[in-house]
Coordinates of C-alpha atoms in Angstrom, one line a residue:
M1 CA 0.0 -0.3 -0.1
T2 CA 1.9 3.2 -1.0
D3 CA 1.5 6.5 0.7
A4 CA -0.8 9.2 -0.3
T5 CA 1.7 12.0 -0.9
V6 CA 1.0 15.1 1.1
P7 CA 1.2 18.2 -0.6
A8 CA 3.4 21.1 1.0
A9 CA 2.1 23.8 2.9
I10 CA 1.6 26.9 1.1
A11 CA 3.6 29.7 3.2
P12 CA 1.0 32.7 2.8
A13 CA 2.4 35.1 1.1
S14 CA 3.6 38.9 2.7
P15 CA 1.5 41.0 2.1
P16 CA 3.3 44.3 -0.6
Q17 CA 5.0 47.0 1.6
S18 CA 3.2 50.5 0.8
Y19 CA 5.3 52.9 -1.5
W20 CA 5.9 55.2 1.7
R21 CA 7.1 52.3 4.3
R22 CA 9.5 51.2 1.5
V23 CA 10.8 54.7 2.1
T24 CA 10.7 55.3 5.3
K25 CA 13.1 51.8 6.1
R26 CA 15.7 52.7 2.9
F27 CA 15.9 55.8 5.1
F28 CA 16.4 54.7 8.3
K29 CA 19.2 52.3 6.6
R30 CA 21.2 55.8 6.3
R31 CA 22.7 56.4 9.3
L32 CA 24.3 60.4 8.6
A33 CA 20.2 61.4 7.2
V34 CA 19.1 59.8 10.4
I35 CA 21.4 61.8 11.8
G36 CA 20.6 64.9 10.6
A37 CA 16.9 65.0 10.2
A38 CA 17.4 64.0 14.7
F39 CA 19.8 67.4 15.3
L40 CA 17.4 69.2 13.1
I41 CA 14.1 67.8 15.1
L42 CA 16.1 68.4 18.1
L43 CA 17.7 72.0 17.3
G44 CA 13.4 72.8 15.9
I45 CA 12.2 71.6 19.7
V46 CA 14.8 73.8 21.8
V47 CA 15.1 77.4 19.4
T48 CA 10.6 77.0 20.1
I49 CA 11.2 76.6 24.1
G50 CA 14.1 78.2 25.0
P51 CA 13.3 81.7 25.1
M52 CA 10.1 80.7 27.0
V53 CA 12.3 79.3 30.0
S54 CA 14.9 82.1 29.1
P55 CA 15.1 84.4 32.7
Y56 CA 15.5 86.7 30.4
S57 CA 13.8 88.5 26.9
Y58 CA 16.0 88.8 24.2
D59 CA 16.0 92.9 24.5
Y60 CA 16.5 93.2 28.2
Q61 CA 19.9 95.0 28.5
D62 CA 21.7 94.9 32.5
F63 CA 23.2 98.2 32.3
D64 CA 25.8 97.2 34.6
L65 CA 27.1 95.0 32.0
L66 CA 27.4 98.0 29.1
G67 CA 30.9 98.7 26.9
M68 CA 32.0 95.5 26.7
P69 CA 30.6 91.5 26.2
G70 CA 30.2 89.7 29.4
P71 CA 32.5 86.5 30.8
M72 CA 30.6 83.3 30.6
S73 CA 29.0 82.5 34.2
A74 CA 26.3 81.1 36.0
E75 CA 23.9 83.5 35.4
H76 CA 24.8 84.2 31.7
W77 CA 25.7 80.4 30.1
L78 CA 27.7 82.3 27.3
G79 CA 28.3 85.8 28.4
T80 CA 26.5 88.5 27.5
D81 CA 27.1 91.1 24.3
E82 CA 28.4 95.2 24.6
L83 CA 24.9 95.9 25.5
G84 CA 24.1 93.4 28.3
R85 CA 22.3 91.6 26.8
D86 CA 22.0 87.5 26.7
A87 CA 24.4 85.6 24.5
L88 CA 22.1 82.8 24.9
T89 CA 18.9 84.4 24.7
R90 CA 19.8 85.3 21.4
L91 CA 20.9 83.3 20.4
L92 CA 18.3 80.4 20.6
H93 CA 15.7 83.5 19.9
G94 CA 18.3 83.9 16.3
G95 CA 17.8 80.5 15.8
R96 CA 13.9 80.8 15.8
V97 CA 14.3 83.6 13.2
S98 CA 16.5 81.7 10.9
L99 CA 15.0 78.3 10.8
A100 CA 11.7 80.0 10.3
V101 CA 13.2 82.0 6.9
G102 CA 15.3 78.7 6.1
L103 CA 11.8 76.5 6.1
A104 CA 9.3 79.5 4.7
G105 CA 11.7 80.9 2.2
A106 CA 11.9 77.1 1.0
L107 CA 8.5 76.4 1.4
I108 CA 7.7 79.2 -1.1
A109 CA 10.0 78.0 -3.1
G110 CA 8.8 75.1 -4.3
I111 CA 6.3 76.6 -4.5
V112 CA 6.8 79.1 -7.2
G113 CA 9.4 76.0 -8.6
T114 CA 6.6 73.5 -9.2
L115 CA 4.2 75.1 -10.3
V116 CA 6.3 76.7 -12.9
G117 CA 7.7 73.4 -14.0
T118 CA 4.5 72.0 -13.8
V119 CA 3.5 74.1 -16.5
S120 CA 6.4 74.2 -18.7
G121 CA 7.0 70.3 -18.5
F122 CA 3.0 69.7 -19.2
Y123 CA 2.7 72.0 -22.3
R124 CA 5.8 72.0 -24.0
G125 CA 5.8 74.2 -26.6
I126 CA 5.8 77.9 -26.3
P127 CA 4.7 78.1 -23.2
D128 CA 8.0 76.1 -22.5
I129 CA 10.1 77.6 -24.2
I130 CA 9.1 81.2 -22.7
L131 CA 9.3 80.0 -18.9
M132 CA 12.7 77.9 -19.1
R133 CA 14.3 80.3 -20.9
F134 CA 13.2 83.0 -18.0
T135 CA 14.3 80.8 -16.0
D136 CA 17.8 80.5 -17.5
V137 CA 17.7 84.3 -17.1
M138 CA 17.6 83.8 -13.5
M139 CA 20.0 81.2 -12.6
S140 CA 22.7 83.8 -14.5
I141 CA 21.9 86.4 -12.1
P142 CA 23.8 86.2 -9.5
T143 CA 22.0 85.8 -6.2
L144 CA 23.9 86.9 -3.3
P145 CA 24.3 91.0 -5.8
L146 CA 21.1 90.8 -6.3
V147 CA 19.1 90.1 -2.6
L148 CA 21.7 92.8 -2.1
L149 CA 20.4 95.8 -4.0
L150 CA 17.1 94.6 -3.2
S151 CA 17.0 94.2 0.7
G152 CA 19.0 98.0 0.3
L153 CA 16.2 99.4 -1.9
F154 CA 13.2 97.7 0.9
R155 CA 15.3 96.9 4.3
P156 CA 13.1 94.7 4.7
S157 CA 11.2 92.8 7.2
P158 CA 11.2 89.2 8.2
P159 CA 7.8 88.4 6.0
L160 CA 9.9 90.5 2.9
L161 CA 13.0 89.2 3.5
V162 CA 11.2 85.3 3.3
A163 CA 9.6 86.6 -0.2
I164 CA 12.5 87.3 -2.1
V165 CA 14.8 84.9 -0.4
G166 CA 11.6 82.2 -1.5
I167 CA 12.0 84.0 -5.6
L168 CA 15.1 83.7 -5.8
I169 CA 15.8 80.4 -4.9
W170 CA 13.4 78.5 -7.2
M171 CA 14.6 78.0 -10.6
G172 CA 16.4 74.1 -9.7
T173 CA 12.7 73.0 -8.2
A174 CA 11.3 74.7 -11.7
R175 CA 14.1 72.8 -14.4
L176 CA 13.5 69.0 -11.7
V177 CA 10.2 69.0 -12.0
R178 CA 9.9 69.9 -15.7
S179 CA 12.7 66.9 -16.6
Q180 CA 9.8 64.6 -14.5
F181 CA 6.7 65.8 -15.9
L182 CA 8.5 65.0 -19.7
A183 CA 9.1 61.7 -18.4
L184 CA 5.6 61.7 -16.9
R185 CA 3.2 63.0 -19.0
E186 CA 3.9 60.1 -22.3
R187 CA 3.0 57.2 -19.5
E188 CA 0.2 54.4 -20.1
F189 CA -1.7 56.0 -16.9
V190 CA -1.5 59.5 -18.1
E191 CA -3.2 57.9 -21.7
A192 CA -5.4 56.3 -20.1
A193 CA -7.1 59.3 -17.7
R194 CA -6.5 61.9 -20.9
A195 CA -8.9 59.3 -23.4
L196 CA -11.0 59.1 -20.6
G197 CA -11.8 63.0 -20.9
A198 CA -9.5 64.0 -18.4
S199 CA -8.5 67.8 -18.7
G200 CA -5.8 69.3 -18.3
P201 CA -5.5 70.7 -14.9
R202 CA -6.6 67.2 -13.5
L203 CA -3.8 65.2 -15.4
M204 CA -1.2 67.9 -13.8
F205 CA -2.4 67.6 -10.2
R206 CA -4.1 64.7 -9.7
H207 CA -2.3 62.2 -11.8
I208 CA 1.1 63.0 -13.2
L209 CA 2.2 65.7 -9.6
P210 CA 1.5 62.8 -7.6
N211 CA 4.2 60.9 -9.2
A212 CA 6.8 63.3 -8.7
I213 CA 6.6 64.2 -5.2
G214 CA 9.6 62.7 -3.8
P215 CA 12.5 65.0 -5.9
I216 CA 9.9 67.6 -5.2
T217 CA 10.5 66.5 -1.6
V218 CA 14.2 66.2 -1.5
A219 CA 14.5 69.6 -3.8
S220 CA 12.2 71.5 -1.1
T221 CA 14.1 69.8 1.1
L222 CA 17.6 71.2 0.8
A223 CA 16.5 74.3 -0.2
V224 CA 16.2 75.3 3.1
G225 CA 19.9 75.5 3.5
S226 CA 20.4 77.4 0.7
A227 CA 17.8 79.9 2.4
I228 CA 19.6 79.6 6.2
M229 CA 22.7 80.1 4.2
L230 CA 22.0 83.1 2.3
E231 CA 19.5 84.8 5.3
S232 CA 22.8 84.7 6.8
A233 CA 25.2 86.2 4.3
L234 CA 22.2 89.3 4.4
S235 CA 22.6 89.7 7.9
F236 CA 26.0 89.7 8.6
L237 CA 26.5 91.8 5.8
G238 CA 23.3 94.6 7.3
F239 CA 21.5 94.4 5.0
G240 CA 19.5 91.4 6.4
I241 CA 16.9 91.6 9.6
Q242 CA 17.5 94.2 10.8
P243 CA 18.7 94.0 14.9
P244 CA 17.5 94.1 17.8
V245 CA 15.7 91.5 16.5
P246 CA 18.9 88.8 16.4
T247 CA 19.4 86.6 14.1
W248 CA 22.2 83.8 13.3
G249 CA 23.4 85.9 10.5
N250 CA 23.4 89.2 12.7
L251 CA 25.1 87.9 16.1
L252 CA 27.9 87.1 14.1
N253 CA 28.0 90.4 12.6
S254 CA 28.2 92.3 16.0
A255 CA 30.4 90.0 17.5
S256 CA 33.1 90.5 14.8
S257 CA 33.8 93.4 16.6
W258 CA 35.1 91.6 19.6
L259 CA 36.3 88.1 18.3
S260 CA 39.9 88.9 19.9
Q261 CA 38.4 89.6 23.6
A262 CA 35.4 87.7 23.1
P263 CA 35.4 84.3 20.6
W264 CA 32.1 82.9 22.9
L265 CA 30.1 85.1 21.2
A266 CA 30.8 84.0 17.2
I267 CA 31.7 81.0 18.0
P268 CA 27.9 78.6 18.7
P269 CA 25.9 81.3 16.0
G270 CA 28.7 80.5 13.2
L271 CA 28.6 76.4 15.0
L272 CA 25.2 76.5 14.6
I273 CA 24.5 77.5 10.9
L274 CA 27.5 74.9 9.8
F275 CA 26.0 72.5 11.5
T276 CA 22.1 73.1 10.5
V277 CA 23.4 72.9 7.0
L278 CA 25.4 70.2 7.3
A279 CA 22.3 68.2 8.6
V280 CA 19.7 69.3 6.0
N281 CA 21.9 68.6 3.6
F282 CA 22.8 65.4 5.0
L283 CA 19.0 64.7 5.4
G284 CA 18.2 66.0 1.6
D285 CA 20.9 62.5 0.2
G286 CA 18.8 60.6 2.5
L287 CA 15.8 61.2 0.9
R288 CA 16.8 61.1 -2.1
D289 CA 18.7 58.0 -1.4
A290 CA 15.6 56.4 0.0
M291 CA 12.9 57.8 -2.6
E292 CA 14.7 57.3 -6.1
P293 CA 16.8 53.8 -4.8
R294 CA 19.3 52.8 -7.4
E295 CA 20.1 49.9 -6.2

């Protein structure tokens, strides 16, 4: 009597992972990107809460300490500036302003660049020629001298500075979005939607744009670092946000006069600018590798 062959049990297939779950798993394998993200989150928490719990306001002056920067002490952990103001409080408040300008400027750049790239890449022809030649002209203009000119003319408030920064760093995002739309507009799912009668705006914003969100996210993340650097350079040169409102750039400007006597006033804002831009770049590189894997 022969034994009946028992078929081997078939293990149930694991459900396919979603796109964002795969992106998250790939992102957490990038150590520098994770460190950069953790640093930015911690920095955002510190500059948001720090000025609230500080016993001093950013413009409070101790008139007994006027004339010379004060040394680091238990009352003033990073010392005081020549006007008797607590350096740590001003550093934290300046970080709040610099990060806000960077994030808001990058957001404006992302929106403007996405709109220009979307219209140019989808319609091609005359709109593409006009928009891309305008983009080329904007890219050929040195950014810093133009921003210095605009800042000198308008003496910008923080909202105006955000607008100036945002409208001058959108060009890279526009070219990236255009290239994505040129590649995606001929894909089968777009042709199917077009055959079903979808209008141009629906095709652009409902079908094509969601498939280009990865590169747009990466470009917008990297634009944050550019915006922070641009704002810091303007404030350092005296054309950005004006004292007594602190930013990392104008803190460096005011500390440069006392560099030999009180280097502790210049080192912290300089290091925070450096580490913040590095963290943003690490984060952007990690997002790019996670959203557009090469392997």
